[in-house]
PDB file of C-alpha atoms in Angstrom:
ATOM      1  CA  MET A 473     -30.891 -19.641  -0.442  1.00 54.00           C
ATOM      2  CA  GLY A 474     -30.268 -19.641  -4.196  1.00 71.00           C
ATOM      3  CA  PHE A 475     -30.010 -16.653  -6.441  1.00 77.00           C
ATOM      4  CA  ASN A 476     -33.030 -16.717  -8.755  1.00 84.00           C
ATOM      5  CA  GLU A 477     -33.579 -15.442 -12.289  1.00 86.00           C
ATOM      6  CA  LYS A 478     -35.466 -12.323 -11.181  1.00 92.00           C
ATOM      7  CA  GLN A 479     -32.694 -11.392  -8.732  1.00 90.00           C
ATOM      8  CA  GLU A 480     -30.104 -11.894 -11.454  1.00 87.00           C
ATOM      9  CA  GLU A 481     -32.108  -9.667 -13.793  1.00 91.00           C
ATOM     10  CA  LEU A 482     -32.374  -6.900 -11.175  1.00 94.00           C
ATOM     11  CA  VAL A 483     -28.658  -7.034 -10.372  1.00 91.00           C
ATOM     12  CA  LYS A 484     -27.692  -6.985 -14.062  1.00 89.00           C
ATOM     13  CA  GLU A 485     -30.072  -4.114 -14.815  1.00 93.00           C
ATOM     14  CA  SER A 486     -28.751  -1.992 -11.964  1.00 94.00           C
ATOM     15  CA  TRP A 487     -25.109  -2.835 -12.736  1.00 91.00           C
ATOM     16  CA  GLU A 488     -25.628  -1.706 -16.341  1.00 91.00           C
ATOM     17  CA  MET A 489     -26.913   1.625 -15.026  1.00 94.00           C
ATOM     18  CA  MET A 490     -23.974   2.041 -12.631  1.00 93.00           C
ATOM     19  CA  LYS A 491     -21.372   1.064 -15.242  1.00 89.00           C
ATOM     20  CA  GLU A 492     -21.879   4.510 -16.761  1.00 91.00           C
ATOM     21  CA  ASP A 493     -19.891   5.950 -13.829  1.00 93.00           C
ATOM     22  CA  VAL A 494     -18.043   3.139 -12.071  1.00 89.00           C
ATOM     23  CA  PRO A 495     -15.307   5.460 -10.708  1.00 89.00           C
ATOM     24  CA  GLY A 496     -17.906   7.818  -9.224  1.00 91.00           C
ATOM     25  CA  PHE A 497     -20.016   5.052  -7.691  1.00 92.00           C
ATOM     26  CA  SER A 498     -16.884   3.297  -6.398  1.00 90.00           C
ATOM     27  CA  LEU A 499     -15.840   6.415  -4.549  1.00 90.00           C
ATOM     28  CA  TYR A 500     -19.373   6.952  -3.254  1.00 93.00           C
ATOM     29  CA  PHE A 501     -19.350   3.339  -2.019  1.00 91.00           C
ATOM     30  CA  PHE A 502     -16.197   3.909   0.014  1.00 88.00           C
ATOM     31  CA  THR A 503     -17.318   7.266   1.378  1.00 89.00           C
ATOM     32  CA  GLN A 504     -20.468   5.486   2.584  1.00 93.00           C
ATOM     33  CA  ILE A 505     -18.333   2.906   4.400  1.00 90.00           C
ATOM     34  CA  LEU A 506     -16.435   5.723   6.125  1.00 88.00           C
ATOM     35  CA  GLU A 507     -19.639   7.601   6.903  1.00 92.00           C
ATOM     36  CA  ILE A 508     -21.274   4.541   8.487  1.00 95.00           C
ATOM     37  CA  ALA A 509     -18.109   3.489  10.333  1.00 90.00           C
ATOM     38  CA  PRO A 510     -15.544   6.316  10.616  1.00 88.00           C
ATOM     39  CA  SER A 511     -13.192   3.985  12.496  1.00 85.00           C
ATOM     40  CA  ALA A 512     -12.828   1.954   9.272  1.00 86.00           C
ATOM     41  CA  LYS A 513     -10.408   4.644   8.084  1.00 85.00           C
ATOM     42  CA  GLY A 514      -7.756   3.035  10.293  1.00 82.00           C
ATOM     43  CA  LEU A 515      -8.002  -0.230   8.349  1.00 81.00           C
ATOM     44  CA  PHE A 516      -6.557   1.331   5.204  1.00 80.00           C
ATOM     45  CA  SER A 517      -2.852   2.203   5.202  1.00 78.00           C
ATOM     46  CA  PHE A 518      -3.432   4.927   2.627  1.00 76.00           C
ATOM     47  CA  LEU A 519      -6.033   6.674   4.833  1.00 76.00           C
ATOM     48  CA  LYS A 520      -4.741   6.059   8.365  1.00 76.00           C
ATOM     49  CA  ASP A 521      -2.444   9.015   8.866  1.00 74.00           C
ATOM     50  CA  THR A 522      -4.138  11.621   6.742  1.00 72.00           C
ATOM     51  CA  ASP A 523      -6.811  14.221   7.209  1.00 70.00           C
ATOM     52  CA  GLU A 524      -7.127  14.505   3.452  1.00 65.00           C
ATOM     53  CA  ILE A 525     -10.615  14.326   2.013  1.00 62.00           C
ATOM     54  CA  PRO A 526     -10.907  10.705   0.831  1.00 67.00           C
ATOM     55  CA  GLN A 527     -12.223  11.774  -2.590  1.00 71.00           C
ATOM     56  CA  ASN A 528      -8.820  13.354  -3.296  1.00 74.00           C
ATOM     57  CA  ASN A 529      -6.829  10.229  -2.454  1.00 78.00           C
ATOM     58  CA  PRO A 530      -5.660   8.426  -5.624  1.00 81.00           C
ATOM     59  CA  LYS A 531      -4.929   5.186  -3.722  1.00 82.00           C
ATOM     60  CA  LEU A 532      -8.458   5.177  -2.316  1.00 80.00           C
ATOM     61  CA  LYS A 533      -9.880   5.791  -5.788  1.00 82.00           C
ATOM     62  CA  ALA A 534      -7.954   2.817  -7.184  1.00 84.00           C
ATOM     63  CA  HIS A 535      -8.847   0.552  -4.258  1.00 81.00           C
ATOM     64  CA  ALA A 536     -12.504   1.573  -4.305  1.00 81.00           C
ATOM     65  CA  LEU A 537     -12.734   0.891  -8.031  1.00 81.00           C
ATOM     66  CA  LYS A 538     -11.228  -2.582  -7.649  1.00 82.00           C
ATOM     67  CA  VAL A 539     -13.448  -3.569  -4.693  1.00 80.00           C
ATOM     68  CA  PHE A 540     -16.678  -2.156  -6.109  1.00 81.00           C
ATOM     69  CA  LYS A 541     -16.126  -3.720  -9.530  1.00 82.00           C
ATOM     70  CA  MET A 542     -15.257  -7.143  -8.080  1.00 79.00           C
ATOM     71  CA  THR A 543     -18.314  -7.052  -5.802  1.00 79.00           C
ATOM     72  CA  CYS A 544     -20.668  -6.146  -8.631  1.00 78.00           C
ATOM     73  CA  GLU A 545     -19.164  -8.542 -11.158  1.00 78.00           C
ATOM     74  CA  SER A 546     -19.280 -11.468  -8.725  1.00 76.00           C
ATOM     75  CA  ALA A 547     -22.972 -10.657  -8.134  1.00 77.00           C
ATOM     76  CA  ILE A 548     -23.646 -10.743 -11.883  1.00 73.00           C
ATOM     77  CA  GLN A 549     -22.182 -14.251 -12.239  1.00 73.00           C
ATOM     78  CA  LEU A 550     -23.817 -15.726  -9.164  1.00 69.00           C
ATOM     79  CA  ARG A 551     -26.803 -17.438 -10.763  1.00 66.00           C
ATOM     80  CA  GLU A 552     -24.957 -18.580 -13.873  1.00 67.00           C
ATOM     81  CA  LYS A 553     -22.143 -20.209 -11.904  1.00 66.00           C
ATOM     82  CA  GLY A 554     -24.156 -21.140  -8.819  1.00 64.00           C
ATOM     83  CA  GLU A 555     -21.507 -19.690  -6.536  1.00 60.00           C
ATOM     84  CA  VAL A 556     -19.395 -16.616  -5.984  1.00 62.00           C
ATOM     85  CA  VAL A 557     -16.917 -16.328  -8.821  1.00 57.00           C
ATOM     86  CA  VAL A 558     -13.674 -14.724  -7.771  1.00 60.00           C
ATOM     87  CA  SER A 559     -10.402 -16.367  -8.720  1.00 54.00           C
ATOM     88  CA  GLY A 560      -9.107 -18.744  -6.061  1.00 54.00           C
ATOM     89  CA  SER A 561      -5.985 -16.675  -5.473  1.00 57.00           C
ATOM     90  CA  THR A 562      -8.052 -13.490  -5.110  1.00 66.00           C
ATOM     91  CA  LEU A 563     -10.419 -15.160  -2.660  1.00 64.00           C
ATOM     92  CA  LYS A 564      -7.467 -16.545  -0.680  1.00 70.00           C
ATOM     93  CA  TYR A 565      -5.879 -13.078  -0.646  1.00 70.00           C
ATOM     94  CA  LEU A 566      -9.148 -11.451   0.476  1.00 70.00           C
ATOM     95  CA  GLY A 567      -9.516 -14.002   3.263  1.00 67.00           C
ATOM     96  CA  SER A 568      -5.940 -13.434   4.386  1.00 70.00           C
ATOM     97  CA  VAL A 569      -6.152  -9.629   4.374  1.00 70.00           C
ATOM     98  CA  HIS A 570      -9.512  -9.556   6.154  1.00 64.00           C
ATOM     99  CA  LEU A 571      -8.236 -12.024   8.776  1.00 65.00           C
ATOM    100  CA  GLN A 572      -5.068  -9.955   9.369  1.00 70.00           C
ATOM    101  CA  LYS A 573      -7.145  -6.792   9.777  1.00 72.00           C
ATOM    102  CA  GLY A 574      -9.452  -8.520  12.269  1.00 73.00           C
ATOM    103  CA  ILE A 575     -12.549  -7.992  10.147  1.00 79.00           C
ATOM    104  CA  SER A 576     -15.666  -9.685  11.508  1.00 73.00           C
ATOM    105  CA  GLY A 577     -19.410  -9.878  10.921  1.00 76.00           C
ATOM    106  CA  PRO A 578     -20.261  -6.271  11.848  1.00 87.00           C
ATOM    107  CA  GLN A 579     -17.741  -4.871   9.360  1.00 88.00           C
ATOM    108  CA  PHE A 580     -19.192  -7.010   6.580  1.00 85.00           C
ATOM    109  CA  GLU A 581     -22.598  -5.549   7.443  1.00 93.00           C
ATOM    110  CA  VAL A 582     -21.183  -2.010   7.138  1.00 93.00           C
ATOM    111  CA  VAL A 583     -19.933  -2.799   3.640  1.00 90.00           C
ATOM    112  CA  LYS A 584     -23.295  -4.340   2.746  1.00 94.00           C
ATOM    113  CA  GLU A 585     -25.145  -1.212   3.872  1.00 97.00           C
ATOM    114  CA  ALA A 586     -22.710   0.972   1.895  1.00 95.00           C
ATOM    115  CA  LEU A 587     -23.243  -1.204  -1.190  1.00 95.00           C
ATOM    116  CA  LEU A 588     -27.025  -0.998  -0.888  1.00 97.00           C
ATOM    117  CA  ARG A 589     -26.880   2.796  -0.506  1.00 98.00           C
ATOM    118  CA  THR A 590     -24.652   2.993  -3.570  1.00 96.00           C
ATOM    119  CA  VAL A 591     -26.924   0.848  -5.724  1.00 97.00           C
ATOM    120  CA  GLU A 592     -29.924   2.865  -4.548  1.00 98.00           C
ATOM    121  CA  LYS A 593     -28.178   6.078  -5.595  1.00 98.00           C
ATOM    122  CA  GLY A 594     -27.124   4.482  -8.882  1.00 96.00           C
ATOM    123  CA  VAL A 595     -30.568   3.356  -9.958  1.00 97.00           C
ATOM    124  CA  GLY A 596     -32.623   6.194  -8.510  1.00 97.00           C
ATOM    125  CA  GLU A 597     -36.359   5.637  -8.937  1.00 97.00           C
ATOM    126  CA  LYS A 598     -35.881   2.013 -10.044  1.00 96.00           C
ATOM    127  CA  TRP A 599     -34.789   1.116  -6.492  1.00 98.00           C
ATOM    128  CA  CYS A 600     -37.272  -1.254  -4.838  1.00 97.00           C
ATOM    129  CA  ASP A 601     -37.421  -3.921  -2.137  1.00 97.00           C
ATOM    130  CA  GLU A 602     -36.843  -6.678  -4.713  1.00 96.00           C
ATOM    131  CA  MET A 603     -33.664  -5.014  -5.947  1.00 96.00           C
ATOM    132  CA  LYS A 604     -32.482  -4.502  -2.377  1.00 97.00           C
ATOM    133  CA  GLY A 605     -33.129  -8.192  -1.710  1.00 95.00           C
ATOM    134  CA  ALA A 606     -31.237  -9.252  -4.837  1.00 93.00           C
ATOM    135  CA  TRP A 607     -28.159  -7.199  -3.971  1.00 93.00           C
ATOM    136  CA  SER A 608     -28.360  -8.299  -0.328  1.00 94.00           C
ATOM    137  CA  GLU A 609     -28.363 -11.960  -1.362  1.00 90.00           C
ATOM    138  CA  ALA A 610     -25.492 -11.459  -3.806  1.00 88.00           C
ATOM    139  CA  TYR A 611     -23.405  -9.590  -1.247  1.00 88.00           C
ATOM    140  CA  ASP A 612     -24.177 -12.097   1.517  1.00 89.00           C
ATOM    141  CA  GLN A 613     -22.867 -14.904  -0.680  1.00 85.00           C
ATOM    142  CA  LEU A 614     -19.660 -12.981  -1.471  1.00 84.00           C
ATOM    143  CA  ALA A 615     -19.162 -12.147   2.215  1.00 84.00           C
ATOM    144  CA  ALA A 616     -19.749 -15.810   3.135  1.00 85.00           C
ATOM    145  CA  ALA A 617     -17.101 -16.906   0.607  1.00 82.00           C
ATOM    146  CA  ILE A 618     -14.577 -14.431   2.035  1.00 80.00           C
ATOM    147  CA  GLN A 619     -15.415 -15.479   5.604  1.00 84.00           C
ATOM    148  CA  ALA A 620     -15.028 -19.165   4.682  1.00 83.00           C
ATOM    149  CA  GLU A 621     -11.577 -18.365   3.314  1.00 78.00           C
ATOM    150  CA  MET A 622     -10.777 -16.442   6.518  1.00 77.00           C
ATOM    151  CA  ASN A 623     -11.797 -19.486   8.572  1.00 77.00           C
ATOM    152  CA  LYS A 624      -9.602 -21.775   6.432  1.00 78.00           C
ATOM    153  CA  GLU A 625      -6.631 -19.480   6.908  1.00 71.00           C
ATOM    154  CA  ALA A 626      -7.259 -19.203  10.658  1.00 67.00           C
ATOM    155  CA  LEU A 627      -7.213 -23.009  10.893  1.00 68.00           C
ATOM    156  CA  GLU A 628      -3.924 -23.125   8.979  1.00 72.00           C
ATOM    157  CA  ILE A 629      -2.412 -20.630  11.419  1.00 72.00           C
ATOM    158  CA  ASN A 630      -3.847 -22.321  14.539  1.00 70.00           C
ATOM    159  CA  PRO A 631      -4.667 -25.934  13.614  1.00 64.00           C
TER     160      PRO A 631
END
């Protein structure tokens, strides 16, 4: 399914609202991931062996910011470019890391749910089914690009 003009407009509008506090929404995004799937904590070297509150972890803050920003910015460019726009080396790296960590479909769904919760919090009363659909489509296309890269890498490892 393509990403239409209305979806692009909704994603851009909500991203503009969230840009006012990207660090805060990034952290909220990651706390949602950990709330939905507490076992995900073990996937992050900087969280594995600590009981520290994630909000106080500077490495988590930096990682969350990078992931949230890349996810949102790739969504913004989706219609214009017709595909997920993440540099080839970044996409290859994401595929490699996710493959090494054993990430699969259910984990991508956890991240999607966390993203949708974050956008809903970010836009407040402007949240609607159309906006949810737009962000879902954008995220699904990013996840599909990462999974395609994971599959390529898996074939290189086990031809």
